[in-house]
mmCIF file of C-alpha atoms in Angstrom:
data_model
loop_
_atom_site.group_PDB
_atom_site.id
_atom_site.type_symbol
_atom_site.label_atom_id
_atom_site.label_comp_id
_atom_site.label_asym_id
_atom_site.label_seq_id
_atom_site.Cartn_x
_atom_site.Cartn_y
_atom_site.Cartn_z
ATOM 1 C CA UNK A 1 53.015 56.119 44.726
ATOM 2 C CA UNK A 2 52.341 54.104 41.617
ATOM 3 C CA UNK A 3 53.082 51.114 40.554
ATOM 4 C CA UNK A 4 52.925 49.151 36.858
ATOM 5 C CA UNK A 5 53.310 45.691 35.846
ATOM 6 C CA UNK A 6 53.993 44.903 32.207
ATOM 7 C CA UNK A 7 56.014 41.521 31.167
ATOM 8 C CA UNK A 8 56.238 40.445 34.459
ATOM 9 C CA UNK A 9 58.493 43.724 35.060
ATOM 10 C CA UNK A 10 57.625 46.175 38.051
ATOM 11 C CA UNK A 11 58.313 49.825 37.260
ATOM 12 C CA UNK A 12 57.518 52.610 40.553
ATOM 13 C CA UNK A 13 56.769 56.034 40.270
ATOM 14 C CA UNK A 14 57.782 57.857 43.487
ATOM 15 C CA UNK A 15 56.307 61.729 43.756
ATOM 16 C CA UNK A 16 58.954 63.370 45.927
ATOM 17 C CA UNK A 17 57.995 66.842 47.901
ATOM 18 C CA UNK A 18 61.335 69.280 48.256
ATOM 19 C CA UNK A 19 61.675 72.026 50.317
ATOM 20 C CA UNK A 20 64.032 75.030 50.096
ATOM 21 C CA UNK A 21 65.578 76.826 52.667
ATOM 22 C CA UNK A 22 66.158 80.356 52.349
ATOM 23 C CA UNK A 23 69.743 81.624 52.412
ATOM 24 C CA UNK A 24 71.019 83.223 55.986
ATOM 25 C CA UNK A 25 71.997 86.673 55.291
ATOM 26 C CA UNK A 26 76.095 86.920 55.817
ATOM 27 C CA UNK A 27 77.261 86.983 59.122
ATOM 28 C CA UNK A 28 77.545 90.415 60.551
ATOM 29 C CA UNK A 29 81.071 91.971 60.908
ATOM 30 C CA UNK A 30 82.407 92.534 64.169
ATOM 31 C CA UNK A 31 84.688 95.089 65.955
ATOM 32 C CA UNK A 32 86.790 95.478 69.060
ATOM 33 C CA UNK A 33 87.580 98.647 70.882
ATOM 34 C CA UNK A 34 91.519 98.844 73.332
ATOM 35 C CA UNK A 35 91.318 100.974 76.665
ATOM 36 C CA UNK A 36 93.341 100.908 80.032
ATOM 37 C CA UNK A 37 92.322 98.753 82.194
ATOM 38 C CA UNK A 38 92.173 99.995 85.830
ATOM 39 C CA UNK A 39 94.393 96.737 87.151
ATOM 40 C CA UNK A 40 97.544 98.377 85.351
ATOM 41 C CA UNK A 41 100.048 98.878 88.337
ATOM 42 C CA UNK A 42 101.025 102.419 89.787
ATOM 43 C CA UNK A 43 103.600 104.626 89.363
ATOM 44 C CA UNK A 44 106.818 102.690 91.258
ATOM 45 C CA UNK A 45 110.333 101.771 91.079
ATOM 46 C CA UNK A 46 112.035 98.615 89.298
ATOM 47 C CA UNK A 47 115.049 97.578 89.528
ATOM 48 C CA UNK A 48 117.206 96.523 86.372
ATOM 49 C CA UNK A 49 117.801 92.753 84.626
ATOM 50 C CA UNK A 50 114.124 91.948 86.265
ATOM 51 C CA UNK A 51 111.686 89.914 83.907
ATOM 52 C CA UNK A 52 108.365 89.386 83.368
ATOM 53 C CA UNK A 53 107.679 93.200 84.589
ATOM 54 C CA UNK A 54 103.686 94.229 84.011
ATOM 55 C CA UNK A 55 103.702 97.397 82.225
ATOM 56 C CA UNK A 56 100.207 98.377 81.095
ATOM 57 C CA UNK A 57 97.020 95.797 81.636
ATOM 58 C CA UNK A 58 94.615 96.713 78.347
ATOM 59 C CA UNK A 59 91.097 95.516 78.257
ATOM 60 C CA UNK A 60 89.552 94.673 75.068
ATOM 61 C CA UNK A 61 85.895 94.716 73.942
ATOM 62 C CA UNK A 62 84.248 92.721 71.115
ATOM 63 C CA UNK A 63 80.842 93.537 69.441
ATOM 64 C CA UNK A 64 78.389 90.973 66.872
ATOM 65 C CA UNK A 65 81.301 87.961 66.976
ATOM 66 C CA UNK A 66 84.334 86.813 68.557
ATOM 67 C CA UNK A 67 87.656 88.280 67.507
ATOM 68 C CA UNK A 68 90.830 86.118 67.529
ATOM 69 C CA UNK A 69 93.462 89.064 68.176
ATOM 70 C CA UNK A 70 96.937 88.397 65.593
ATOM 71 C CA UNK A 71 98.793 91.147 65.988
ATOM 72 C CA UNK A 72 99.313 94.407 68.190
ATOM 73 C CA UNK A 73 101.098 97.780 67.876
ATOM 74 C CA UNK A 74 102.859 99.133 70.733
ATOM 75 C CA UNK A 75 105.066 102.033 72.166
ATOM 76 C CA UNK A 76 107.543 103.299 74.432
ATOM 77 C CA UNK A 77 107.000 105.850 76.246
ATOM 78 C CA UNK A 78 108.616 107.970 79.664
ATOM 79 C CA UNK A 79 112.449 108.151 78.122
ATOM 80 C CA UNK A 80 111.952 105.846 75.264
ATOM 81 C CA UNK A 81 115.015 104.002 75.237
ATOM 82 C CA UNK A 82 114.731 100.618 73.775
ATOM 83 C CA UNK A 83 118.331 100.009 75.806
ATOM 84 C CA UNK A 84 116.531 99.918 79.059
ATOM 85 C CA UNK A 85 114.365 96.664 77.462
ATOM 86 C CA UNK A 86 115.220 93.111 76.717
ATOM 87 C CA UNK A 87 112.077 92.089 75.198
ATOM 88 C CA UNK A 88 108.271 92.725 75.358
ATOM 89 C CA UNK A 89 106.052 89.834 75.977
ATOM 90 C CA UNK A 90 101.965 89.507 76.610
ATOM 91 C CA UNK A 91 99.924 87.484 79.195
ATOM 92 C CA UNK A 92 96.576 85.994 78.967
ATOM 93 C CA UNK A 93 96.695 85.657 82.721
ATOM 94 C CA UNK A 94 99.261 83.469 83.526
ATOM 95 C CA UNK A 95 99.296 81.917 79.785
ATOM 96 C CA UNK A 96 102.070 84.173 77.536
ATOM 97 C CA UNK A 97 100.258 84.571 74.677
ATOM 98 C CA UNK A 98 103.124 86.485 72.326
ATOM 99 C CA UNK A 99 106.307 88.780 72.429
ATOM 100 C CA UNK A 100 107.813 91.725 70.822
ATOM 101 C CA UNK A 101 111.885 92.184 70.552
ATOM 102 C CA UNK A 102 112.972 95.708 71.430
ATOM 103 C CA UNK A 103 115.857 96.527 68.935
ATOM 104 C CA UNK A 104 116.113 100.241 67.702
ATOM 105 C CA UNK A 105 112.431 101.564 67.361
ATOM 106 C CA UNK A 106 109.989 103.255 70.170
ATOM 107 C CA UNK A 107 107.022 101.587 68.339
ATOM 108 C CA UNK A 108 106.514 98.389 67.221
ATOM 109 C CA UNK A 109 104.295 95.334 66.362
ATOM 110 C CA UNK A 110 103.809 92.248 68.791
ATOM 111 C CA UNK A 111 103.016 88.953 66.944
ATOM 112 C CA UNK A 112 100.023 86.484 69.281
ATOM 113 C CA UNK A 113 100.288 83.369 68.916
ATOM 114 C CA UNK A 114 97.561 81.270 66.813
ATOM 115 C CA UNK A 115 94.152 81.200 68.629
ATOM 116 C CA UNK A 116 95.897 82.271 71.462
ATOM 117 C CA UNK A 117 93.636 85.130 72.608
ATOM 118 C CA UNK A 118 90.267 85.184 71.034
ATOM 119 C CA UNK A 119 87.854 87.894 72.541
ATOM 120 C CA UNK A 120 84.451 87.147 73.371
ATOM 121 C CA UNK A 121 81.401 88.233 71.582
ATOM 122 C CA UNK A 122 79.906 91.118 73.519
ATOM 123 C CA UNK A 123 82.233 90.386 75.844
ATOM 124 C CA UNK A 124 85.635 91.349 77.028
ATOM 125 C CA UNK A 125 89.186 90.345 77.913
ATOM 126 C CA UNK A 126 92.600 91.532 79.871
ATOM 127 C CA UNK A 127 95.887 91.562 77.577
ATOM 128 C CA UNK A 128 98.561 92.212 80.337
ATOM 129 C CA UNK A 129 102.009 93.364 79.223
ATOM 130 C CA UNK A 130 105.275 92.869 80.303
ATOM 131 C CA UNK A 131 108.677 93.569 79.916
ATOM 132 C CA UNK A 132 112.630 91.900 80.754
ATOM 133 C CA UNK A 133 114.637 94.898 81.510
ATOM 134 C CA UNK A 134 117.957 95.472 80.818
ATOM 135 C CA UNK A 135 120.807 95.426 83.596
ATOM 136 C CA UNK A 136 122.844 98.469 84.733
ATOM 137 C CA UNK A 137 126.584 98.342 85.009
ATOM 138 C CA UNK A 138 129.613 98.043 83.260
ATOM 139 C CA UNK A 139 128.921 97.204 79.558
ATOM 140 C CA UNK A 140 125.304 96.886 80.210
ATOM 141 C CA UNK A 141 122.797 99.599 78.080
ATOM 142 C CA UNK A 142 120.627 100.036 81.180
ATOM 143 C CA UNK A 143 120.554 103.990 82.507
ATOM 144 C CA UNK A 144 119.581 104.623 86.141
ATOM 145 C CA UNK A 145 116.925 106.434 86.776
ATOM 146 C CA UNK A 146 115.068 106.513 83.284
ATOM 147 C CA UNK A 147 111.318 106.362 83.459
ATOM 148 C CA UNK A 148 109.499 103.366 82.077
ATOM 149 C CA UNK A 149 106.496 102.662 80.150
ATOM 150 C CA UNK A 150 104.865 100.504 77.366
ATOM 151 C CA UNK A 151 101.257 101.447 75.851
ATOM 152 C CA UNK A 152 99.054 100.585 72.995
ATOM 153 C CA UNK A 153 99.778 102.255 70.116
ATOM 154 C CA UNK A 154 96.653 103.205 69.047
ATOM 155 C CA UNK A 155 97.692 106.086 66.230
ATOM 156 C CA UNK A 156 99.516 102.727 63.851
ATOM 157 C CA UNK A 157 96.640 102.438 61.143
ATOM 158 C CA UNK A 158 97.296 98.579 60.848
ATOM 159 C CA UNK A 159 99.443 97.127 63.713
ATOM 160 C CA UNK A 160 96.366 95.710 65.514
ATOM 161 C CA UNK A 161 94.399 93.285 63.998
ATOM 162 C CA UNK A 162 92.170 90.372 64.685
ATOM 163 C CA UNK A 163 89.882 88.235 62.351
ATOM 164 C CA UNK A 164 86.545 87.319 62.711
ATOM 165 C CA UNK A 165 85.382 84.103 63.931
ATOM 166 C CA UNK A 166 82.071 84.578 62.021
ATOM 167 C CA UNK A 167 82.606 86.411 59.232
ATOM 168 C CA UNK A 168 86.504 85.454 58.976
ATOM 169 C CA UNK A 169 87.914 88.904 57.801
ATOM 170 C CA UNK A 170 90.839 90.943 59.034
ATOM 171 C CA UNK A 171 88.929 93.349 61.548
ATOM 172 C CA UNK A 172 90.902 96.212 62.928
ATOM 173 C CA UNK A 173 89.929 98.308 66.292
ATOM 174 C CA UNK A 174 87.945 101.298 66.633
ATOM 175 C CA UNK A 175 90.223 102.933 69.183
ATOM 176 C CA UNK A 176 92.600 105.293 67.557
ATOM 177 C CA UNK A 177 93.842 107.062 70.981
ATOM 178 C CA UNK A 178 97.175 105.577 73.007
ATOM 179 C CA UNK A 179 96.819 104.109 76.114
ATOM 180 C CA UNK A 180 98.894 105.905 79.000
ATOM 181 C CA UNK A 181 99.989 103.772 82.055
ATOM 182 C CA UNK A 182 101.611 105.261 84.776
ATOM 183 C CA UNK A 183 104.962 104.794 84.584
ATOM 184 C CA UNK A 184 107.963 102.731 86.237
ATOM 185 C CA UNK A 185 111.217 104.096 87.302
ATOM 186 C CA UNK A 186 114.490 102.146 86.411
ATOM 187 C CA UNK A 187 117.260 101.684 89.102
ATOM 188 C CA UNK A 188 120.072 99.579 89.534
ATOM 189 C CA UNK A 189 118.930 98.166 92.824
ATOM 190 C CA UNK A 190 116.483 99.034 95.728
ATOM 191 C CA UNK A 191 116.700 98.998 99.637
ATOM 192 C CA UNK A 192 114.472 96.137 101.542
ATOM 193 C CA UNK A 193 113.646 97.728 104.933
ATOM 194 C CA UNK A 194 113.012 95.101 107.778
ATOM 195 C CA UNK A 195 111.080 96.116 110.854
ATOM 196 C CA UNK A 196 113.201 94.275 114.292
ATOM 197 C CA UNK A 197 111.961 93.871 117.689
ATOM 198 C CA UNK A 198 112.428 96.025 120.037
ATOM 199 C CA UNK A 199 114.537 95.425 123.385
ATOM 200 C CA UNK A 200 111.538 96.270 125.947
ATOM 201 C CA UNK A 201 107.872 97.445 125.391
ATOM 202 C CA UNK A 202 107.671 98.961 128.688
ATOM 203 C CA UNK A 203 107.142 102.398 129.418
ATOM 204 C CA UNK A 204 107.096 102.717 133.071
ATOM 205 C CA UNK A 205 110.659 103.758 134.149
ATOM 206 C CA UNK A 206 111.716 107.754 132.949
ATOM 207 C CA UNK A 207 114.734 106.320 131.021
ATOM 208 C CA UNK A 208 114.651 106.890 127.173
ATOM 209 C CA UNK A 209 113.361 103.524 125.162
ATOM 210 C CA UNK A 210 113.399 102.166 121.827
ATOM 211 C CA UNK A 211 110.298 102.922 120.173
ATOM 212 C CA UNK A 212 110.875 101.455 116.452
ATOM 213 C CA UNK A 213 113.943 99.345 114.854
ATOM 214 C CA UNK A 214 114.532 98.318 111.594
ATOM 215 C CA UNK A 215 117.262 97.201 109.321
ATOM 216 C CA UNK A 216 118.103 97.952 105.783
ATOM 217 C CA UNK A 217 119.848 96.004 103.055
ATOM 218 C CA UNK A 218 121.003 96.202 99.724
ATOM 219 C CA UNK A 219 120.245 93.372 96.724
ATOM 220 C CA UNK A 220 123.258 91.381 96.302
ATOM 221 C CA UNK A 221 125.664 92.208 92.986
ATOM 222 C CA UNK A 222 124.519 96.246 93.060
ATOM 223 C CA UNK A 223 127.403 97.787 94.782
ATOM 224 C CA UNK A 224 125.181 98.856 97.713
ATOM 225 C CA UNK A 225 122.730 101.115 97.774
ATOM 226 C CA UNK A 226 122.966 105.083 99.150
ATOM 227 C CA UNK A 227 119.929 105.982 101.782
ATOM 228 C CA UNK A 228 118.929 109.181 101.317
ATOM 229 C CA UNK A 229 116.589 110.038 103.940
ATOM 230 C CA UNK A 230 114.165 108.413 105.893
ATOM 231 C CA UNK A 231 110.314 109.304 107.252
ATOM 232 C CA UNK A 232 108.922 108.010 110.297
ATOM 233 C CA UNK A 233 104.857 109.092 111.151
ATOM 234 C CA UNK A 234 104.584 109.150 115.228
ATOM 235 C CA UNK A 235 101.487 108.989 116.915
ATOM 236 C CA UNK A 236 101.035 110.331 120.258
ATOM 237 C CA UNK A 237 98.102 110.477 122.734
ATOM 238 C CA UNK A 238 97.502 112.575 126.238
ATOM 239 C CA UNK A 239 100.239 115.215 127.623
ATOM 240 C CA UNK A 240 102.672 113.288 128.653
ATOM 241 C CA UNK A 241 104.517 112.261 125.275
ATOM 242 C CA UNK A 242 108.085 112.519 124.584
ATOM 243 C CA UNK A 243 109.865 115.673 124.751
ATOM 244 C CA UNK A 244 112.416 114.715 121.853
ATOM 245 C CA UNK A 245 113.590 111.678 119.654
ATOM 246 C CA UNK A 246 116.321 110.984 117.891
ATOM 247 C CA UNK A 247 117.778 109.026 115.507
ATOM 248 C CA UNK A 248 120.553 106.145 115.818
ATOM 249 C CA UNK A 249 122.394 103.136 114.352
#
């Protein structure tokens, strides 16, 4: 630091010491890989105008960055009808995170909602699917007994998506085969079996007992519900077990 007088003026010189920073290289692009996750639910039955149905649970994986996922390709699959559907919507959880109408195509895109479901770096996360099915009746485009099931859709080039929270380009997933859930059967209604006491657990006397009673019912507004047969498993121990059962109601 210098200073001069002159004139009764002050003038300062002021040597100033800079240092540059070298550029960070770019951020490295990320990617994201779709499989099954082994929470998707068995093979079972559903019955018809039910919502909020899980289909398929996926589990997605992110590498280098976080991925904020946009968009989604799906498919039907078992007798891909899009009558039996209402609409297809995704979970985060218990957060819905985006939906898919089911007009006139087997596969289709699902729109997520802004910064709704953002993967973790080197880390993963559950997208479950569901789906509002359609009723079964008069005037209704539900068909009984058609077999159920919606999957990732992993052969659509660009119908999944996500950008990069780092490098903040379009970044699209490495998985190129379709998930396959076990699927869900579509019926009109189900029976609800109740087990009932029985009148006396005592065995002493010879006379023939009640061993097991139950009670079956039919959802309300189905028109009933035809049983078809029934299975019982019966456990017996020593020599002196029953010498016949039968069956009555």
């Amino acid at each position: 630091l210098r200073a001069y007088y002159a004139s009764g003026v002050q003038k300062v010189s002021r040597r100033v010491t800079v240092s540059v920073r070298p550029a960070s290289p770019a951020a490295s692009k990320g990617s994201f890989m779709i499989s099954l996750d082994s929470s998707t639910p068995a093979s079972r039955l559903v019955t018809a105008s039910s919502v909020d149905i899980p289909m398929s649970v996926l589990r997605l994986y992110a590498t280098n960055e976080p991925i904020e996922l946009r968009q989604i390709a799906l498919q039907l699959d078992g007798s891909k009808r899009f009558e039996d559907y209402g609409k297809i919507t995704l979970w985060d959880g218990s957060t819905k995170v985006g939906e898919a109408a089911v007009t006139d195509r087997i596969s289709f895109n699902a729109l997520i909602q802004p910064r709704a479901f953002i993967i973790p770096k080197d880390g993963d996360k559950l997208l479950t699917i569901k789906a509002d099915l359609a009723g079964i009746g008069v005037n209704q485009p539900g068909r009984a007994g058609d077999t159920l099931g919606v999957n990732y859709d992993g052969d659509s080039a660009q119908g999944t998506y996500g950008v990069g929270q780092s490098s903040a380009t379009n970044i699209y997933p490495t998985s190129s085969a379709d998930t396959s859930a076990q699927p869900a059967y579509l019926f009109r209604g189900m029976p609800t079996i109740s087990s009932l006491a029985v009148p006396s657990t005592s065995l002493f006397d010879a006379s023939r007992k009640v061993l097991y009673r139950f009670s079956v019912s039919a959802p309300a507004n189905t028109n009933g519900v035809s049983l078809y047969k029934t299975t019982f498993n019966i456990a017996m121990t020593g020599d002196d077990g029953p010498d016949d059962f039968s069956v009555t109601n």
